[in-house]
Short mmCIF file of C-alpha atoms and ligand atoms in Angstrom, two decimals:
data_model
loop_
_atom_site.label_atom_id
_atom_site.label_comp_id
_atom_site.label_asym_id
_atom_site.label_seq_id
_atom_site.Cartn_x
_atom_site.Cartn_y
_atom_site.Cartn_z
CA UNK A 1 -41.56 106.57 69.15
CA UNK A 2 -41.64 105.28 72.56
CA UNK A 3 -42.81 101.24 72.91
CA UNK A 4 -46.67 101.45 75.12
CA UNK A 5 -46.09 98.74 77.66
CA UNK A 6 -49.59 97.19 77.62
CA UNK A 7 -51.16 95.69 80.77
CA UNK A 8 -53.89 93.25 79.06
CA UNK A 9 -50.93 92.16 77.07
CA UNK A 10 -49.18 90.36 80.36
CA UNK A 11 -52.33 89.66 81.48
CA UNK A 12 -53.84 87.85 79.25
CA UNK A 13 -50.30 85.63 78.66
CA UNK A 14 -50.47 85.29 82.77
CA UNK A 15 -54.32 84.24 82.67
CA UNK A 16 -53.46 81.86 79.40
CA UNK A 17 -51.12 80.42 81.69
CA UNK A 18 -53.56 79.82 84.72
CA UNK A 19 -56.27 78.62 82.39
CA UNK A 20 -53.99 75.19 82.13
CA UNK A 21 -53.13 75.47 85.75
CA UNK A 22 -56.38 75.76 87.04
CA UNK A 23 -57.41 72.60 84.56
CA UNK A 24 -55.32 70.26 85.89
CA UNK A 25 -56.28 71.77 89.78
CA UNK A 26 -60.10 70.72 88.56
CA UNK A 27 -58.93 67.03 87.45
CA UNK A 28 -57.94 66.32 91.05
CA UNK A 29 -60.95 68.23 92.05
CA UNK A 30 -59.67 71.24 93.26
CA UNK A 31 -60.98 74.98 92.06
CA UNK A 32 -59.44 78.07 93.20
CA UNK A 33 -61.03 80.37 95.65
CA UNK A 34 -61.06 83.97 96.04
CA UNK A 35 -62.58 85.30 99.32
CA UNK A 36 -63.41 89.37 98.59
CA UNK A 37 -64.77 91.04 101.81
CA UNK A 38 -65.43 94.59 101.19
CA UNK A 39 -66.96 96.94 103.93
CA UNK A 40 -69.58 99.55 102.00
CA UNK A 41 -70.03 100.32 98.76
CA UNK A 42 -67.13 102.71 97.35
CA UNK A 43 -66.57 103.53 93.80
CA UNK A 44 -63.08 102.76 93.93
CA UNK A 45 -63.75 99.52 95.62
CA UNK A 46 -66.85 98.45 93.21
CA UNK A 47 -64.80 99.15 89.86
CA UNK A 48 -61.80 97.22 91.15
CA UNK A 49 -63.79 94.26 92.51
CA UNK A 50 -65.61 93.84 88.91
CA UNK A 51 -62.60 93.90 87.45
CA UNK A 52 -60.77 90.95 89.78
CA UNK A 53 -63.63 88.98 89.66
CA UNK A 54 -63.69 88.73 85.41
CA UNK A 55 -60.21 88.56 85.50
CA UNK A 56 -60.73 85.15 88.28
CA UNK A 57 -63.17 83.88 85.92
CA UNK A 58 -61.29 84.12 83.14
CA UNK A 59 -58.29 82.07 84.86
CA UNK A 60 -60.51 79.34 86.44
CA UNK A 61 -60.76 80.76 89.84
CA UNK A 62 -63.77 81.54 91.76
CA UNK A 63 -65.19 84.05 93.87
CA UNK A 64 -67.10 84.17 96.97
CA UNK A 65 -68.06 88.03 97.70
CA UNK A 66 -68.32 88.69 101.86
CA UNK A 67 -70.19 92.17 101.84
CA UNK A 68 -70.35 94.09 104.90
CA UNK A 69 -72.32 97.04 106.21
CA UNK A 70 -69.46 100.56 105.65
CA UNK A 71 -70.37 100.08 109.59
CA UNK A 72 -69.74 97.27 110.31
CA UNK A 73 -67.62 96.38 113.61
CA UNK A 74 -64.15 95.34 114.11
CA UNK A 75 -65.42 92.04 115.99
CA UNK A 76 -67.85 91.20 113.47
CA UNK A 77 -64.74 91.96 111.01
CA UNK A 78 -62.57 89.75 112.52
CA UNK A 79 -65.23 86.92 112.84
CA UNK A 80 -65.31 87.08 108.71
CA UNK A 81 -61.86 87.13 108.56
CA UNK A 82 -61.74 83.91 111.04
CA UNK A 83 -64.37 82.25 109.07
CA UNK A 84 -62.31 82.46 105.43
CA UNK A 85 -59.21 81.30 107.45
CA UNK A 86 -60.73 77.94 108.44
CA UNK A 87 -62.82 77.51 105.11
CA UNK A 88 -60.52 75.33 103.51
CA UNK A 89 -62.36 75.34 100.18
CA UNK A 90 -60.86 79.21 100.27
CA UNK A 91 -57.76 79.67 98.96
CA UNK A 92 -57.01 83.42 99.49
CA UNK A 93 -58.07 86.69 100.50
CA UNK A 94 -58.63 90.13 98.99
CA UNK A 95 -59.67 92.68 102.17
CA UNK A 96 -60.71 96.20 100.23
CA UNK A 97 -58.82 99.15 102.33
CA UNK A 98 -58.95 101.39 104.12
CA UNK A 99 -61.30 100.04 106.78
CA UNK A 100 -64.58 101.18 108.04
CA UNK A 101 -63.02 103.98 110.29
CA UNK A 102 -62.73 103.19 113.95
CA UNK A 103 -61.59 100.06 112.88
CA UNK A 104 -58.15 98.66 113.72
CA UNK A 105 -56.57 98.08 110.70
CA UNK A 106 -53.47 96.33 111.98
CA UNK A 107 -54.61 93.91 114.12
CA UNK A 108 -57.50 93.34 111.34
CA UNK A 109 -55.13 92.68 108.71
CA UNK A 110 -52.83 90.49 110.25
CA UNK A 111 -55.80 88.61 111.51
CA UNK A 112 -55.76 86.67 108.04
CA UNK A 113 -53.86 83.36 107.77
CA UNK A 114 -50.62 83.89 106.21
CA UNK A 115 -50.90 81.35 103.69
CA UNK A 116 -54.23 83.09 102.53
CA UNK A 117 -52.56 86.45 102.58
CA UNK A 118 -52.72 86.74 98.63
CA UNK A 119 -52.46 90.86 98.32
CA UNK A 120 -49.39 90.72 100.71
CA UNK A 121 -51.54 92.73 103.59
CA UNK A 122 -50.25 91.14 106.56
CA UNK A 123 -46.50 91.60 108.11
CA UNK A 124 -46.07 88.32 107.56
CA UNK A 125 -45.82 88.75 103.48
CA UNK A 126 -44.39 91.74 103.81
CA UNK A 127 -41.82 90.61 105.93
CA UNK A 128 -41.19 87.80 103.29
CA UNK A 129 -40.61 90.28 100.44
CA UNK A 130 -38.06 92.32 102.58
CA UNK A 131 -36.15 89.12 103.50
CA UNK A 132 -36.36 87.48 100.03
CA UNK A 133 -37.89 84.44 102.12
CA UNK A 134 -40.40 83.76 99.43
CA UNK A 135 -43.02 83.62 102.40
CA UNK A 136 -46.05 85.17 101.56
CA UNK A 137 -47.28 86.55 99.01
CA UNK A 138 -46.02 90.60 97.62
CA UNK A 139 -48.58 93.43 96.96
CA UNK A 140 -50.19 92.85 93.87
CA UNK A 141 -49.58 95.93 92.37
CA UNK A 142 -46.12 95.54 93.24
CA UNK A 143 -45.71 92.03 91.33
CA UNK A 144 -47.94 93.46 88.45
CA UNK A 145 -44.89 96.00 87.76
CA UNK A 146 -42.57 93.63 87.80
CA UNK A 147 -44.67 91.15 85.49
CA UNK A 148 -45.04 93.74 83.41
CA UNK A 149 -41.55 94.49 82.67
CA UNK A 150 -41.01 90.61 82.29
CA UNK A 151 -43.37 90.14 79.74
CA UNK A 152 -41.84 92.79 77.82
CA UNK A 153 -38.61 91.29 78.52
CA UNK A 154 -37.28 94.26 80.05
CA UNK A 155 -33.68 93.37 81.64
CA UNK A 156 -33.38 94.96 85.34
CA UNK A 157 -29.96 93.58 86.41
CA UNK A 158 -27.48 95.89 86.96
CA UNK A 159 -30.14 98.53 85.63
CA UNK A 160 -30.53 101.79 87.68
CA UNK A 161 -33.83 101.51 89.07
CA UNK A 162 -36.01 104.73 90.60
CA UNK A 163 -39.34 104.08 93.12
CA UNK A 164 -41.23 107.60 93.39
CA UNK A 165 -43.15 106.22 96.55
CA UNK A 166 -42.50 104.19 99.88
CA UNK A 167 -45.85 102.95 100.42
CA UNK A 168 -46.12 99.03 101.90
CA UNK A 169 -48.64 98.99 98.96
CA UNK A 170 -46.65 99.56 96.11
CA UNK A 171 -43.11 101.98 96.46
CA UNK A 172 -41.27 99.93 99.08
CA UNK A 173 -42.34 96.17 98.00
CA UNK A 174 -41.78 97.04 94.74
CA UNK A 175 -38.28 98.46 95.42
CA UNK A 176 -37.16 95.11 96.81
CA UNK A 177 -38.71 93.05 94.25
CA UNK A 178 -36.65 94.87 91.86
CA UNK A 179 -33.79 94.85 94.35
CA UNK A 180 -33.98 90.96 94.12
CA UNK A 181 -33.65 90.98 90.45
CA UNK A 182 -30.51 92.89 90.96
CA UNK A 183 -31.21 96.38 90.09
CA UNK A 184 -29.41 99.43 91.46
CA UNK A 185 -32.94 100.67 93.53
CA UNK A 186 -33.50 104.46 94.75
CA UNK A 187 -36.53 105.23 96.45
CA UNK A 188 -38.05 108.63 96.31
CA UNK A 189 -40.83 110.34 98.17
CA UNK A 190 -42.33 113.45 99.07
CA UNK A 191 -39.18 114.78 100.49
CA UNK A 192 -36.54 114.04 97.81
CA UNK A 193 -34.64 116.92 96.42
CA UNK A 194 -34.44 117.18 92.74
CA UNK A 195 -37.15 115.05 91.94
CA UNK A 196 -36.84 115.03 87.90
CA UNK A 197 -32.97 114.79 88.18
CA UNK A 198 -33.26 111.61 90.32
CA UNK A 199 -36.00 110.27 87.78
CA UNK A 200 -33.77 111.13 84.50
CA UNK A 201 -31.22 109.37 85.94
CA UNK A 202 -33.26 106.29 85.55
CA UNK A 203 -33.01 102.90 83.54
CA UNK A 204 -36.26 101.68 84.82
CA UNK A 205 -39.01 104.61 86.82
CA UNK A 206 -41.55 103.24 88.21
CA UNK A 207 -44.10 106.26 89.53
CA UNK A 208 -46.68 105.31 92.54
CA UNK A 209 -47.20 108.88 93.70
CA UNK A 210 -50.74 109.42 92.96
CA UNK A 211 -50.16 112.95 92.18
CA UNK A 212 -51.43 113.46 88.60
CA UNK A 213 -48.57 115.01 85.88
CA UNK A 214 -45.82 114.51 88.93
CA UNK A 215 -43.16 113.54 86.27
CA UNK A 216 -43.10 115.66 83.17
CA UNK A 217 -40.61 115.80 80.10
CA UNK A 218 -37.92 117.07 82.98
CA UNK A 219 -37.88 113.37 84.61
CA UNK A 220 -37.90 111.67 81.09
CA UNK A 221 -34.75 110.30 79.66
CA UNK A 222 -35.06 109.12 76.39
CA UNK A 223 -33.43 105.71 77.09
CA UNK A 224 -35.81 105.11 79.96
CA UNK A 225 -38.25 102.68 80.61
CA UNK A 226 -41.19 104.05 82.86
CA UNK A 227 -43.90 102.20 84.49
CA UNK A 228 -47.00 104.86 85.55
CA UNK A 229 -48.87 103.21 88.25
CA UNK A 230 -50.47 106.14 89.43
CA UNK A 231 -54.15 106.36 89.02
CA UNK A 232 -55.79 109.81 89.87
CA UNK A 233 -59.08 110.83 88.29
CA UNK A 234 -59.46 114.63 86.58
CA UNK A 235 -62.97 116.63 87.14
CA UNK A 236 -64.08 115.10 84.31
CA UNK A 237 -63.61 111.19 86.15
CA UNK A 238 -61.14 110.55 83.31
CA UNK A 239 -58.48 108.72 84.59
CA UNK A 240 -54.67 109.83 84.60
CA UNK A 241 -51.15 108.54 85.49
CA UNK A 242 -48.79 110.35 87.83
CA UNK A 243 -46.66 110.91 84.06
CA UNK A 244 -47.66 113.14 81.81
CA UNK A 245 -48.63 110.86 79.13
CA UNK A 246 -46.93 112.83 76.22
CA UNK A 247 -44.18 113.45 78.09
CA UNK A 248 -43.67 109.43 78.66
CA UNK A 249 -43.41 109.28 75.25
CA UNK A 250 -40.21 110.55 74.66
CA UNK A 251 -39.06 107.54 76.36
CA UNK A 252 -38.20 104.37 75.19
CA UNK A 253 -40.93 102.78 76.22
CA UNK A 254 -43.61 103.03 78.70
CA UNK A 255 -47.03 101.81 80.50
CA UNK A 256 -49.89 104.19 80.17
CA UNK A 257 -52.94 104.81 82.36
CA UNK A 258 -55.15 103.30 82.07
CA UNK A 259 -54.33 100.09 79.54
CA UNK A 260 -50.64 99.52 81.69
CA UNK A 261 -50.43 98.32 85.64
CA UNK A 262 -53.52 98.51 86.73
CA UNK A 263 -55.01 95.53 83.98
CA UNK A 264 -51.85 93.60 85.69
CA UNK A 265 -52.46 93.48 88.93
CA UNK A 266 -56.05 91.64 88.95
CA UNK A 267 -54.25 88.78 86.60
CA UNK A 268 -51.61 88.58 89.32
CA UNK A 269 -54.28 88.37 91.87
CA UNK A 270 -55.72 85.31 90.27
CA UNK A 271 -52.05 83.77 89.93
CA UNK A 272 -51.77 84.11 93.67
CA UNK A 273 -54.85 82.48 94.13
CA UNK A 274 -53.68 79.56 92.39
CA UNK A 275 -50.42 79.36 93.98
CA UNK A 276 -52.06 79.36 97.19
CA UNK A 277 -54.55 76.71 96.10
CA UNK A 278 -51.27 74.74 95.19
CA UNK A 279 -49.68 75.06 98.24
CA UNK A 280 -52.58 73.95 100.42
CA UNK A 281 -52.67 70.76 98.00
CA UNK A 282 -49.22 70.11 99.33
CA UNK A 283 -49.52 70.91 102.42
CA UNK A 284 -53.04 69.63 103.07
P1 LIG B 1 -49.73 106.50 99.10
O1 LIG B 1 -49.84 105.52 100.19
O2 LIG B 1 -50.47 107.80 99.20
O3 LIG B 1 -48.18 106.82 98.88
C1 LIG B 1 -47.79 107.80 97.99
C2 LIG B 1 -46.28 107.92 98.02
O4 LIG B 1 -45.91 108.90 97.07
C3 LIG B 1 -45.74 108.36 99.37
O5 LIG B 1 -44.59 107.60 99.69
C4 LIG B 1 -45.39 109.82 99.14
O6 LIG B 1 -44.23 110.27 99.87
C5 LIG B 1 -45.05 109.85 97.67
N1 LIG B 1 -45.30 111.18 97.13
C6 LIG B 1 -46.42 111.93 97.24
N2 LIG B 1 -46.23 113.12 96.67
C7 LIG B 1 -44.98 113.14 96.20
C8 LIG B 1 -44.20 114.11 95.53
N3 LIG B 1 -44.70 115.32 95.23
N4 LIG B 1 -42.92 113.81 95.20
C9 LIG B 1 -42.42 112.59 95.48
N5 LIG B 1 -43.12 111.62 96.12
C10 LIG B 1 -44.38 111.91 96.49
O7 LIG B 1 -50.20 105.88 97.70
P2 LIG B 1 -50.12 104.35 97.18
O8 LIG B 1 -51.18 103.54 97.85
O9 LIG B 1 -48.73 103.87 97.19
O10 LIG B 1 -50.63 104.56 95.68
C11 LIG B 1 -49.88 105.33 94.77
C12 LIG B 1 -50.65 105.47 93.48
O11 LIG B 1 -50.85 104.18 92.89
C13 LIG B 1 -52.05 106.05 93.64
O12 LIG B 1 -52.36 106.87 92.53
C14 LIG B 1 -52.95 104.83 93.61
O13 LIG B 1 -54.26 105.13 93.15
C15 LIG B 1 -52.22 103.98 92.60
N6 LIG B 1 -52.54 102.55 92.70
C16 LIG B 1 -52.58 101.85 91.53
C17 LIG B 1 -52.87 100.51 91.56
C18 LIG B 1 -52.93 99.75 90.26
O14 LIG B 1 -53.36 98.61 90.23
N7 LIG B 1 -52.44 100.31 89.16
C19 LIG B 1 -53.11 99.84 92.77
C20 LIG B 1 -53.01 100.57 93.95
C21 LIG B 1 -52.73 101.93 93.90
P3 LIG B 1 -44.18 110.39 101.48
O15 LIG B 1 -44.00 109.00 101.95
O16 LIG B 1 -43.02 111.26 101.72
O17 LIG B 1 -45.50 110.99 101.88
#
């Protein structure tokens, strides 16, 4: 029977953590901000923003929502995004994407100061995580999949590591992050040949397709540890992974959807948030 790799699990341990951070920031009278701005009203965007901001609360850091019209302009964008930069009571920056078409997303997104960059959107971060700079701040999703496997205690050096996905979201940042902890990394995509035998092959799979039931019992080996960060909803709205959740079980172990990455990443959010509120302390 295949170990479940559980997301609140990590998270809660990361938030436990942060709780006594975020203490000590209040006794020197620092709290934690979290700037969301969020263009519209999407589903997607909603559910996930409810989420980060109990999973802030929970850690001792706090929220200030910037809620735009899903028309809003690039200048009048921009302007929001210059006004969280020079707040220095805010500590970082979640931006929901994709933009308000018409909108520039580039020069919107690198717009944001660097050291407020906490959901590694700018080149900047990204940059950092390609160099192994430590500048920046990585994806969140990204970290999440590598917190997870850490709070399983899931060794990755010298393990052969597979990436189905070469997003700057999630498949590429999360290659190098695993890269840096000395894995043997293969990135796959649309394109590969032999999908399943490239995912057997693996020590550690981590799936960010978002193509529902992509991996099946074919791409399973049973000494395999896979990491589902797919999210793709089924006409009924229930949510699945990009594995076929019975099929992940013949594995050793593995994180399901939901209950695996996704309650991650909002935990690592808030552990940016307080790194960032750190750093300014140092540098300020
Ligand atoms: P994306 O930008 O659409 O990228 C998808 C990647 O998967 C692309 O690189 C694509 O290859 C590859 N791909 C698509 N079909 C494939 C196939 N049949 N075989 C092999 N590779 C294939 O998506 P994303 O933003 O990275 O998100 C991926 C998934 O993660 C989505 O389901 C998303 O909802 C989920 N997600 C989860 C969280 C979380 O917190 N758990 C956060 C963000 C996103 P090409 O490059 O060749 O097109």
């Amino acid at each position: 029977m295949a170990e479940i790799l559980y997301g609140k699990n990590a998270a809660d341990a990361m938030r436990e953590t942060l709780k006594h951070e975020t203490e000590a920031l209040a006794l020197q009278g620092i709290t934690p901000i979290l700037a969301i701005v969020r263009a519209g009203e999407r589903g997607d965007d909603l559910a996930y923003e409810r989420g980060a901001m109990k999973s802030c609360e929970r850690a001792g850091v706090g929220v200030r929502r910037f809620v735009l019209d899903a028309d809003v302009t690039e200048t009048d964008l921009i302007a929001v995004v210059e006004d969280i930069n020079k707040d220095d009571a805010i500590h970082g920056c979640l931006m929901f994407r994709p933009l308000p078409r018409g909108i520039d997303e580039n020069r919107v997104r690198n717009t944001l100061a660097p050291e407020k960059d906490v959901d590694g959107i700018t080149d900047l971060s990204l940059a950092g995580v390609f160099t192994g700079s430590g500048d920046g701040y990585p994806p969140c999703t990204a970290r999440a999949c590598v917190e997870l496997l850490a709070h399983y205690g899931m060794e990755l050096a010298g393990k052969r590591a597979v990436v189905v996905g070469r997003s700057l979201v999630i498949g590429k940042p999360v290659a190098m992050m695993l890269l840096e902890k000395n894995a043997t990394v293969t990135i796959c995509h649309s394109k590969t040949k032999d999908l399943a035998k490239q995912c057997r092959a693996a020590d550690i799979l981590i799936v960010a397709a978002g193509r529902a039931g992509l991996v099946d019992a074919s791409g399973i080996s049973p000494d395999g540890i896979v990491i589902d960060v797919g999210i793709n909803a089924d006409e009924d709205g229930n949510l699945r992974g990009d594995v076929i959740r019975e099929d992940a079980e013949r594995a050793k172990a593995y994180s399901p959807v939901p209950g695996g990455v996704g309650a991650v990443t909002t935990a690592v959010l808030a552990k940016h948030v307080v790194e960032a509120a750190k750093a300014s302390r140092r540098d300020g």
